[in-house]
Structure formats: structure tokens, C-alpha cells
Amino acid sequence: MSAPWLDLIGVGDGGLATLAPEAAERLAQAEVVFGGQRHLAMLASAHPAERQTWRSPFADSAADLLAARGRRSVVLATGDPSWFGPAKWLRSVLSTDEFRVWPAPSAFSLAAAKLGWALEDCLCRTVHGRPVEQVAADFVEGRRLLVLSEDGASPAALAACLVDAGYGASDLQVLEHLGGAAECVRGSVAERFDLIDIAALNTIAVECRATEGAQLWPPGPGLPDDAFRHDGKMTKRVLRALALAALSPRAGELLWDVGSGSGAIAVEWCRSASGARALAIEPNPERLAFIRENRRRLAAPGIAIVERRAPEAFDALPAPDAVFLGGGLTEGVFAPAFARLKPGGRLVAHAVTLESEAILLALHAEQGGDLLRISVDHAAPVGPFRGWRPAMPVLHWCLTKGARG
């Protein structure tokens, strides 16, 4: 194995003077140095290296890195480059024997040490280059979060997100310039957040506390129907829980929610597994508004909306790990959806009308799978008494691609 030609060096708030001797020596010998403007500004003006600022979008810098292959090169990054830093991206561009990582203490480690928190008890996240709303899925009573900021505006945006999600009583600590001479820690409660002039380089520590009387929803499937904004045409709670069990959400997987309506299936899919993603395929403008509102209110940032009709939308979409056909079960939709489904993927379809039932019965006869007819009765007033009020029966069909029977 040849010696690495590139060194990925983490830098703390104290600057290059805090580098370990071997890392400092590698930087001194570099012919090319990559980094953001802040990192490159740390280099002495007399340093002979060629300076390469990251391009926008960041991925375009891959060509610059490959052009430097074989020259002594350095990438400067903040803190531990392997924790929400460029190390992961570099491994997609170069082989692992081409570069070496020199980590500095991460902002998470420094924050935990400053606050006296056990790092293993904290959930570590970043909003650098990502929407603040993505963190909302991690709000849980009593949980401790450490969040890397995008800039000085991130703490206020995170506080607003906590308030919107019903966690306005949460304590926030904003830790600025951790490990540097200007290190500062300031605190506030989310619903009364009033910190100003926050340094761009900051980390946010959150102790999640719900506002008294706030309505909080559990992460598992089967949320009450009134948790969603909808027009009545949605997959109801019992059928939704059954559909999610059959769809079997797994970390990082992609769902096609065809004829998404309120987005209820997509929302619960994304809430049920870490990093789960969903494409809500829906052409109706009013229902698109429901999906956007439910995505925000119920902390399901993994939903992307496809404003097109099925099956015309399918060709341009990435292949799914699971497909739900609820409002989208019509002639001509199953075959192209099933063709794009990955091997081992799960497809679930629901039918309510006689016409969609006929489609489902024919598909079951041809493809196999499990077919159920579900009828749910709800207790309701009957004069001074109570009786059972039946909902319309629903056919539930689930099929695993490649499975027999």
C-alpha cells in the first residue's frame, strides 16, 4: 500500500497553532491546500502551497481533488473531519489508502465536556447545509441534543422549531468558539429566546422539555386521524397501522406513496425509521397543501413531493424499497410501479370502491401475496344509547417482490 498523498487535518478554534506536530509538518510540506475561505485564511502568506477553495456545489470540488492526485496535498476542516465533516465525502472520491485523517476534538466532545454531559447520552446532529426542521424528528421529552449550527442565525431558528413542535419549555445553551480564546456559553428557554450577536461558529445544546398542555405525537405508526390536516379522503388510523406494518419501514429506505392525499402514509413511514424517505406522488393542489402542512407539523422532513399524476411520474423517480397504492390504485398503475420496485421490496395496495376491488382481486389472482378484507366498526350514539357504526370495508393486499405465493 502506497503512502497517502493527501492529509485531512481537523482544526480547532485555536487555529493552526494547536495542530499536533506531525499534522503541522504535513501542512508545512503541502503543495496544494483545500478548504473553505476561513480555513485557507489561516495559512501564512509565505506558505508556498496552491490554495483551492471549495466549489459550490461542494461536489464539484471532486475534479480539483483528482487533479491534485500524486502531489502532497492537505484538506483543512473544522474539528473532527469524520463527524459531519468531509471524511465521508472524500471516501466517495478517493480510495481509503490515498488519504489520512488527523482529527481535532469535535464540537460535540468539547460541548459535552463544557456542560458536564455524558456524550453517549446525547443525540448529535447538524444543520450545516441542511434545513433546521430536520432536527424536529428528534425532539423527545428529556432528550439531550447537540447540534452543529450553519451560522449565527441557527440557534434562533432551532428555538422557533422547538416552539412550533410543542417543546417551547426546552433549555438551549449556545456555545460559541469552543476551545478558543473567545469561548462563550449563553443560555435561553426556547419560547423566550432572546440571544443576539451569536458567533457564526457555534454549537447548540438542547434539553427537550414539552410546553405544558402541548399535544405530542409518539413516533410509532397509527397516529389519530385528527393529527393530520385532511379532507376526509385519507387512509384511516387502523388501516394505516396495518399498511405500515406490511410496508415494514427500515432505516434509509425509500417509499413511493402513490396518490398520497394527506401524506399520512408517507409521514408515518418517515417517522418510523431513521433516515427513511418518501416520495409523495399527488397532483391535487389542495392535497399538496395538506402534505406540506403535515410534513412540517409532524416532523417528517424526509418527504419529497412529486406534483405529478401516476404513472407518468414514475420514470423520473429513483427506484423504491416500498410502494403504497391507496388513492393511486387505478388501471395501469400497478405494473409500472411494481417493475420499478427493488427486489425484495414490499408493495401494499388498498381498495374501497367496487372498481378498485376488481383490480385488486385480479392482481391477487395473478401475483399472489396476502389479501385481507377489513371492516371496522366504531361505537357511536344511537339516541340515548350507543351502537356500532360500520366504516366502508377495505381490501388490503401486500406483496413482496420476488417472494413465492
Short mmCIF file of C-alpha atoms in Angstrom, two decimals:
data_model
loop_
_atom_site.label_atom_id
_atom_site.label_comp_id
_atom_site.label_asym_id
_atom_site.label_seq_id
_atom_site.Cartn_x
_atom_site.Cartn_y
_atom_site.Cartn_z
CA MET A 1 0.00 0.00 0.00
CA SER A 2 1.50 3.35 -1.05
CA ALA A 3 1.78 6.26 1.38
CA PRO A 4 -1.20 8.64 1.41
CA TRP A 5 -0.71 11.71 -0.76
CA LEU A 6 -3.47 13.70 0.97
CA ASP A 7 -3.92 14.61 4.63
CA LEU A 8 -7.31 15.62 6.04
CA ILE A 9 -6.50 17.80 9.03
CA GLY A 10 -9.03 18.91 11.64
CA VAL A 11 -8.51 22.38 13.09
CA GLY A 12 -9.90 23.69 16.37
CA ASP A 13 -10.95 27.25 17.16
CA GLY A 14 -7.40 27.90 18.34
CA GLY A 15 -6.20 27.69 14.75
CA LEU A 16 -3.16 26.07 13.18
CA ALA A 17 -1.05 26.69 16.27
CA THR A 18 -2.98 23.91 18.04
CA LEU A 19 -2.12 21.21 15.46
CA ALA A 20 -0.20 18.13 16.55
CA PRO A 21 3.46 18.31 15.41
CA GLU A 22 3.09 15.60 12.74
CA ALA A 23 -0.05 17.17 11.28
CA ALA A 24 1.66 20.59 11.29
CA GLU A 25 4.61 19.08 9.44
CA ARG A 26 2.33 17.58 6.78
CA LEU A 27 0.71 21.01 6.29
CA ALA A 28 4.11 22.70 6.04
CA GLN A 29 5.11 20.30 3.23
CA ALA A 30 1.85 20.63 1.28
CA GLU A 31 1.90 21.68 -2.36
CA VAL A 32 -1.90 22.09 -2.51
CA VAL A 33 -4.26 23.06 0.33
CA PHE A 34 -8.05 22.67 0.04
CA GLY A 35 -10.57 24.26 2.38
CA GLY A 36 -13.16 26.93 2.98
CA GLN A 37 -12.20 30.57 2.93
CA ARG A 38 -11.99 30.64 6.74
CA HIS A 39 -9.54 27.73 6.79
CA LEU A 40 -7.37 29.00 3.94
CA ALA A 41 -7.14 32.40 5.63
CA MET A 42 -5.27 30.68 8.49
CA LEU A 43 -2.32 29.90 6.24
CA ALA A 44 0.66 32.20 6.50
CA SER A 45 1.04 34.43 3.46
CA ALA A 46 4.52 32.97 2.94
CA HIS A 47 3.21 29.39 2.67
CA PRO A 48 4.07 28.29 -0.90
CA ALA A 49 1.10 25.93 -1.35
CA GLU A 50 -1.51 26.44 -4.03
CA ARG A 51 -4.81 27.31 -2.35
CA GLN A 52 -8.04 25.68 -3.57
CA THR A 53 -11.36 26.97 -2.18
CA TRP A 54 -14.30 24.56 -2.16
CA ARG A 55 -16.62 24.98 -5.10
CA SER A 56 -20.38 25.41 -4.92
CA PRO A 57 -21.97 22.94 -5.10
CA PHE A 58 -19.41 21.19 -2.93
CA ALA A 59 -19.41 18.00 -5.04
CA ASP A 60 -17.87 19.92 -7.96
CA SER A 61 -14.60 20.01 -5.99
CA ALA A 62 -14.07 16.31 -6.70
CA ALA A 63 -12.46 17.16 -10.04
CA ASP A 64 -10.00 19.52 -8.31
CA LEU A 65 -9.03 16.82 -5.82
CA LEU A 66 -8.49 14.23 -8.52
CA ALA A 67 -6.36 16.70 -10.49
CA ALA A 68 -4.08 17.02 -7.45
CA ARG A 69 -3.59 13.26 -7.10
CA GLY A 70 0.07 12.45 -6.52
CA ARG A 71 1.01 15.91 -5.20
CA ARG A 72 1.44 16.50 -1.46
CA SER A 73 -1.99 17.84 -0.55
CA VAL A 74 -3.94 18.84 2.56
CA VAL A 75 -7.64 19.37 3.24
CA LEU A 76 -8.37 21.63 6.22
CA ALA A 77 -11.63 21.07 8.09
CA THR A 78 -13.19 22.02 11.42
CA GLY A 79 -12.83 19.75 14.45
CA ASP A 80 -13.19 16.04 13.76
CA PRO A 81 -13.50 15.63 9.96
CA SER A 82 -15.09 12.21 10.41
CA TRP A 83 -18.11 13.62 12.27
CA PHE A 84 -20.33 15.61 9.89
CA GLY A 85 -17.13 16.66 8.11
CA PRO A 86 -15.62 15.95 4.68
CA ALA A 87 -14.17 12.49 5.51
CA LYS A 88 -17.29 10.65 4.38
CA TRP A 89 -17.40 12.59 1.11
CA LEU A 90 -13.68 12.05 0.49
CA ARG A 91 -14.18 8.29 0.76
CA SER A 92 -16.61 8.53 -2.15
CA VAL A 93 -13.98 10.31 -4.26
CA LEU A 94 -10.72 8.63 -3.24
CA SER A 95 -9.74 5.19 -2.02
CA THR A 96 -9.13 4.99 1.72
CA ASP A 97 -5.38 4.37 1.28
CA GLU A 98 -4.96 7.71 -0.52
CA PHE A 99 -5.58 9.93 2.48
CA ARG A 100 -5.07 10.07 6.24
CA VAL A 101 -7.30 11.79 8.80
CA TRP A 102 -5.90 13.94 11.61
CA PRO A 103 -8.86 14.74 13.91
CA ALA A 104 -9.10 17.60 16.37
CA PRO A 105 -11.62 17.33 19.23
CA SER A 106 -15.13 17.55 17.78
CA ALA A 107 -17.53 20.32 18.74
CA PHE A 108 -19.69 17.59 20.29
CA SER A 109 -16.87 16.43 22.58
CA LEU A 110 -15.99 20.00 23.54
CA ALA A 111 -19.64 20.88 24.24
CA ALA A 112 -20.25 17.77 26.34
CA ALA A 113 -17.10 18.46 28.34
CA LYS A 114 -18.09 22.09 28.89
CA LEU A 115 -21.61 21.23 30.03
CA GLY A 116 -20.71 18.13 32.05
CA TRP A 117 -22.89 15.93 29.84
CA ALA A 118 -22.12 12.30 29.01
CA LEU A 119 -21.62 12.30 25.25
CA GLU A 120 -23.06 8.78 24.89
CA ASP A 121 -26.36 10.09 26.30
CA CYS A 122 -26.61 12.85 23.68
CA LEU A 123 -28.02 12.75 20.16
CA CYS A 124 -25.62 14.59 17.84
CA ARG A 125 -26.98 16.35 14.76
CA THR A 126 -26.04 19.09 12.29
CA VAL A 127 -28.00 21.79 10.46
CA HIS A 128 -24.94 22.91 8.50
CA GLY A 129 -26.17 22.93 4.90
CA ARG A 130 -29.46 21.32 5.96
CA PRO A 131 -32.90 22.60 6.98
CA VAL A 132 -33.27 23.21 10.73
CA GLU A 133 -36.65 21.44 10.54
CA GLN A 134 -34.88 18.10 10.01
CA VAL A 135 -33.95 18.07 13.70
CA ALA A 136 -37.63 18.21 14.73
CA ALA A 137 -37.99 14.45 14.29
CA ASP A 138 -35.55 14.04 17.19
CA PHE A 139 -37.49 16.10 19.75
CA VAL A 140 -38.38 13.79 22.63
CA GLU A 141 -39.16 14.74 26.22
CA GLY A 142 -35.96 14.64 28.30
CA ARG A 143 -33.63 14.07 25.34
CA ARG A 144 -30.36 15.97 25.09
CA LEU A 145 -29.34 17.18 21.64
CA LEU A 146 -26.06 18.65 20.43
CA VAL A 147 -26.46 20.47 17.12
CA LEU A 148 -23.80 21.94 14.83
CA SER A 149 -25.02 25.31 13.52
CA GLU A 150 -24.99 26.69 10.00
CA ASP A 151 -24.34 30.22 11.27
CA GLY A 152 -25.32 32.72 13.94
CA ALA A 153 -28.99 32.53 12.92
CA SER A 154 -29.30 28.79 13.56
CA PRO A 155 -29.98 28.95 17.33
CA ALA A 156 -32.99 31.25 16.91
CA ALA A 157 -34.31 29.09 14.06
CA LEU A 158 -33.95 25.95 16.19
CA ALA A 159 -35.71 27.66 19.10
CA ALA A 160 -38.63 28.55 16.81
CA CYS A 161 -38.75 24.97 15.58
CA LEU A 162 -38.93 23.69 19.16
CA VAL A 163 -41.79 26.07 19.96
CA ASP A 164 -43.67 25.01 16.81
CA ALA A 165 -43.31 21.34 17.78
CA GLY A 166 -44.62 21.88 21.32
CA TYR A 167 -41.23 21.95 23.04
CA GLY A 168 -41.13 25.65 23.91
CA ALA A 169 -40.01 24.92 27.50
CA SER A 170 -36.72 23.42 26.26
CA ASP A 171 -33.44 24.84 27.56
CA LEU A 172 -30.92 25.94 24.92
CA GLN A 173 -27.23 26.59 25.51
CA VAL A 174 -25.34 28.29 22.68
CA LEU A 175 -21.63 27.51 22.83
CA GLU A 176 -19.55 29.88 20.72
CA HIS A 177 -15.90 29.47 19.65
CA LEU A 178 -15.48 26.24 21.61
CA GLY A 179 -11.86 25.61 22.52
CA GLY A 180 -10.75 29.10 21.50
CA ALA A 181 -9.82 32.28 23.30
CA ALA A 182 -13.28 33.76 22.64
CA GLU A 183 -15.17 30.74 24.02
CA CYS A 184 -18.57 31.74 25.38
CA VAL A 185 -21.66 29.88 26.64
CA ARG A 186 -25.07 31.56 26.82
CA GLY A 187 -28.46 30.08 27.63
CA SER A 188 -32.14 30.72 26.98
CA VAL A 189 -35.51 28.97 27.00
CA ALA A 190 -36.83 28.24 23.51
CA GLU A 191 -40.12 30.14 23.86
CA ARG A 192 -38.30 33.19 25.23
CA PHE A 193 -35.20 33.02 23.06
CA ASP A 194 -33.52 36.41 23.13
CA LEU A 195 -29.81 35.85 22.43
CA ILE A 196 -28.29 38.23 19.87
CA ASP A 197 -24.95 38.73 18.13
CA ILE A 198 -24.24 35.00 18.09
CA ALA A 199 -20.94 33.98 16.51
CA ALA A 200 -21.17 32.08 13.23
CA LEU A 201 -19.08 29.27 14.74
CA ASN A 202 -21.39 27.85 17.39
CA THR A 203 -22.88 24.62 18.68
CA ILE A 204 -26.34 24.36 20.28
CA ALA A 205 -27.12 22.15 23.26
CA VAL A 206 -30.80 21.38 23.84
CA GLU A 207 -32.58 19.71 26.76
CA CYS A 208 -36.00 18.91 25.30
CA ARG A 209 -38.94 19.86 27.51
CA ALA A 210 -42.52 19.96 26.30
CA THR A 211 -44.69 23.01 26.85
CA GLU A 212 -47.41 22.30 29.40
CA GLY A 213 -50.54 21.06 27.62
CA ALA A 214 -48.79 20.63 24.25
CA GLN A 215 -50.07 17.85 22.02
CA LEU A 216 -47.17 15.48 21.34
CA TRP A 217 -47.38 12.53 19.00
CA PRO A 218 -45.47 9.25 19.51
CA PRO A 219 -43.07 8.08 16.77
CA GLY A 220 -44.81 4.75 16.08
CA PRO A 221 -47.46 4.17 13.39
CA GLY A 222 -51.18 4.62 13.89
CA LEU A 223 -51.45 8.31 14.77
CA PRO A 224 -55.01 9.54 15.36
CA ASP A 225 -56.71 10.80 12.21
CA ASP A 226 -57.06 14.26 13.73
CA ALA A 227 -53.26 14.54 13.94
CA PHE A 228 -53.37 15.24 10.20
CA ARG A 229 -54.77 18.02 8.05
CA HIS A 230 -57.02 16.26 5.52
CA ASP A 231 -60.28 16.45 3.59
CA GLY A 232 -61.65 13.14 4.83
CA LYS A 233 -60.15 11.10 1.99
CA MET A 234 -57.20 9.53 3.77
CA THR A 235 -56.03 6.12 4.97
CA LYS A 236 -57.62 5.94 8.40
CA ARG A 237 -55.79 5.02 11.59
CA VAL A 238 -56.41 1.26 11.78
CA LEU A 239 -55.75 0.66 8.08
CA ARG A 240 -52.74 2.97 8.20
CA ALA A 241 -51.17 0.98 11.04
CA LEU A 242 -51.81 -2.24 9.10
CA ALA A 243 -50.31 -0.76 5.93
CA LEU A 244 -47.19 0.45 7.78
CA ALA A 245 -46.70 -2.98 9.34
CA ALA A 246 -46.78 -4.56 5.88
CA LEU A 247 -44.60 -1.85 4.29
CA SER A 248 -42.05 -2.51 7.07
CA PRO A 249 -40.08 0.79 7.17
CA ARG A 250 -36.33 0.37 7.53
CA ALA A 251 -33.54 2.87 8.05
CA GLY A 252 -32.71 4.89 4.95
CA GLU A 253 -35.27 3.21 2.69
CA LEU A 254 -37.44 4.98 0.11
CA LEU A 255 -41.24 4.75 -0.18
CA TRP A 256 -43.42 5.74 -3.10
CA ASP A 257 -46.75 6.94 -1.66
CA VAL A 258 -48.85 6.95 -4.84
CA GLY A 259 -51.93 9.16 -4.68
CA SER A 260 -50.61 10.48 -1.38
CA GLY A 261 -53.65 12.62 -0.46
CA SER A 262 -52.91 14.00 3.01
CA GLY A 263 -49.48 12.33 3.03
CA ALA A 264 -50.42 10.29 6.12
CA ILE A 265 -48.70 7.08 4.94
CA ALA A 266 -45.57 8.99 3.88
CA VAL A 267 -45.49 10.86 7.21
CA GLU A 268 -45.74 7.70 9.31
CA TRP A 269 -43.18 5.89 7.13
CA CYS A 270 -40.63 8.67 7.73
CA ARG A 271 -41.37 8.81 11.46
CA SER A 272 -40.94 5.05 11.87
CA ALA A 273 -37.29 4.53 10.84
CA SER A 274 -34.12 6.58 10.99
CA GLY A 275 -33.38 8.31 7.71
CA ALA A 276 -36.45 6.86 5.99
CA ARG A 277 -37.51 8.85 2.91
CA ALA A 278 -40.75 9.08 0.97
CA LEU A 279 -41.93 10.46 -2.35
CA ALA A 280 -45.49 11.76 -2.02
CA ILE A 281 -46.91 11.50 -5.53
CA GLU A 282 -50.01 13.70 -5.75
CA PRO A 283 -51.36 16.06 -8.46
CA ASN A 284 -54.20 17.72 -6.49
CA PRO A 285 -53.18 21.27 -5.37
CA GLU A 286 -55.39 21.25 -2.26
CA ARG A 287 -53.98 17.93 -1.08
CA LEU A 288 -50.44 19.05 -1.85
CA ALA A 289 -51.02 21.79 0.72
CA PHE A 290 -52.12 19.13 3.24
CA ILE A 291 -48.94 17.14 2.61
CA ARG A 292 -46.72 20.18 3.14
CA GLU A 293 -48.53 21.10 6.36
CA ASN A 294 -48.43 17.54 7.73
CA ARG A 295 -44.76 17.19 6.81
CA ARG A 296 -43.98 20.30 8.84
CA ARG A 297 -46.30 19.75 11.81
CA LEU A 298 -45.48 16.07 12.29
CA ALA A 299 -41.72 16.37 11.74
CA ALA A 300 -41.33 14.24 8.63
CA PRO A 301 -38.67 16.14 6.65
CA GLY A 302 -37.80 13.03 4.65
CA ILE A 303 -40.86 13.58 2.41
CA ALA A 304 -40.27 14.98 -1.07
CA ILE A 305 -43.37 15.99 -3.03
CA VAL A 306 -43.87 14.93 -6.64
CA GLU A 307 -46.55 17.16 -8.18
CA ARG A 308 -47.49 14.80 -10.99
CA ARG A 309 -50.01 12.13 -11.76
CA ALA A 310 -49.20 8.41 -11.67
CA PRO A 311 -47.94 6.50 -13.56
CA GLU A 312 -46.45 9.28 -15.74
CA ALA A 313 -44.28 10.43 -12.82
CA PHE A 314 -42.59 7.07 -12.26
CA ASP A 315 -39.86 7.12 -14.92
CA ALA A 316 -38.03 10.12 -13.45
CA LEU A 317 -38.05 8.78 -9.86
CA PRO A 318 -35.43 6.70 -8.02
CA ALA A 319 -36.36 3.06 -7.52
CA PRO A 320 -38.34 2.49 -4.29
CA ASP A 321 -37.87 -0.04 -1.50
CA ALA A 322 -41.62 0.02 -0.86
CA VAL A 323 -44.75 1.23 -2.65
CA PHE A 324 -48.16 2.15 -1.28
CA LEU A 325 -51.11 2.33 -3.66
CA GLY A 326 -54.03 3.87 -1.80
CA GLY A 327 -55.59 6.76 -3.63
CA GLY A 328 -53.37 5.74 -6.53
CA LEU A 329 -54.88 2.33 -7.32
CA THR A 330 -56.23 2.58 -10.87
CA GLU A 331 -55.79 0.63 -14.08
CA GLY A 332 -52.26 0.89 -15.37
CA VAL A 333 -50.59 1.94 -12.10
CA PHE A 334 -49.57 -1.40 -10.55
CA ALA A 335 -47.43 -2.80 -13.40
CA PRO A 336 -45.05 0.18 -13.81
CA ALA A 337 -44.79 0.67 -10.03
CA PHE A 338 -44.03 -3.00 -9.44
CA ALA A 339 -41.50 -3.01 -12.27
CA ARG A 340 -39.54 -0.21 -10.58
CA LEU A 341 -39.77 -1.77 -7.09
CA LYS A 342 -36.42 -3.15 -5.92
CA PRO A 343 -36.08 -6.94 -5.48
CA GLY A 344 -37.31 -7.84 -2.02
CA GLY A 345 -39.34 -4.63 -1.91
CA ARG A 346 -42.83 -4.51 -0.41
CA LEU A 347 -45.97 -3.28 -2.17
CA VAL A 348 -49.22 -2.57 -0.32
CA ALA A 349 -52.49 -1.61 -2.00
CA HIS A 350 -55.87 -0.66 -0.55
CA ALA A 351 -59.19 -0.72 -2.36
CA VAL A 352 -62.53 0.72 -1.24
CA THR A 353 -64.64 1.08 -4.38
CA LEU A 354 -66.03 -1.84 -6.37
CA GLU A 355 -63.91 -0.79 -9.33
CA SER A 356 -60.65 -0.78 -7.36
CA GLU A 357 -61.67 -4.03 -5.62
CA ALA A 358 -61.98 -5.66 -9.04
CA ILE A 359 -58.47 -4.51 -9.94
CA LEU A 360 -57.08 -5.85 -6.66
CA LEU A 361 -58.82 -9.22 -6.92
CA ALA A 362 -57.41 -9.70 -10.41
CA LEU A 363 -53.92 -8.72 -9.28
CA HIS A 364 -54.07 -11.12 -6.34
CA ALA A 365 -55.13 -13.95 -8.59
CA GLU A 366 -52.22 -13.20 -10.91
CA GLN A 367 -49.46 -12.23 -8.45
CA GLY A 368 -50.32 -13.94 -5.15
CA GLY A 369 -49.48 -12.19 -1.90
CA ASP A 370 -51.71 -11.71 1.13
CA LEU A 371 -55.24 -10.39 0.71
CA LEU A 372 -57.42 -9.28 3.61
CA ARG A 373 -60.86 -7.71 3.82
CA ILE A 374 -61.02 -5.35 6.79
CA SER A 375 -64.18 -3.98 8.31
CA VAL A 376 -64.00 -1.61 11.28
CA ASP A 377 -66.97 -0.59 13.42
CA HIS A 378 -66.92 2.46 15.70
CA ALA A 379 -69.13 2.98 18.73
CA ALA A 380 -71.48 5.92 18.12
CA PRO A 381 -74.59 7.41 19.76
CA VAL A 382 -77.94 5.87 18.81
CA GLY A 383 -80.49 8.09 20.51
CA PRO A 384 -79.82 7.78 24.27
CA PHE A 385 -77.79 4.61 23.71
CA ARG A 386 -74.73 3.52 21.75
CA GLY A 387 -74.36 1.25 18.77
CA TRP A 388 -71.85 0.17 16.16
CA ARG A 389 -71.40 2.32 13.09
CA PRO A 390 -69.53 0.41 10.36
CA ALA A 391 -66.99 2.07 8.11
CA MET A 392 -66.71 1.01 4.49
CA PRO A 393 -64.82 -2.30 4.20
CA VAL A 394 -61.33 -2.10 2.70
CA LEU A 395 -59.36 -4.71 0.77
CA HIS A 396 -55.73 -4.82 1.94
CA TRP A 397 -53.21 -6.52 -0.34
CA CYS A 398 -49.48 -6.87 0.32
CA LEU A 399 -46.86 -8.45 -1.90
CA THR A 400 -43.08 -8.87 -1.62
CA LYS A 401 -41.24 -8.72 -4.94
CA GLY A 402 -39.52 -12.00 -5.60
CA ALA A 403 -41.41 -13.91 -2.89
CA ARG A 404 -43.36 -17.01 -3.84
CA GLY A 405 -47.04 -17.46 -3.10
#
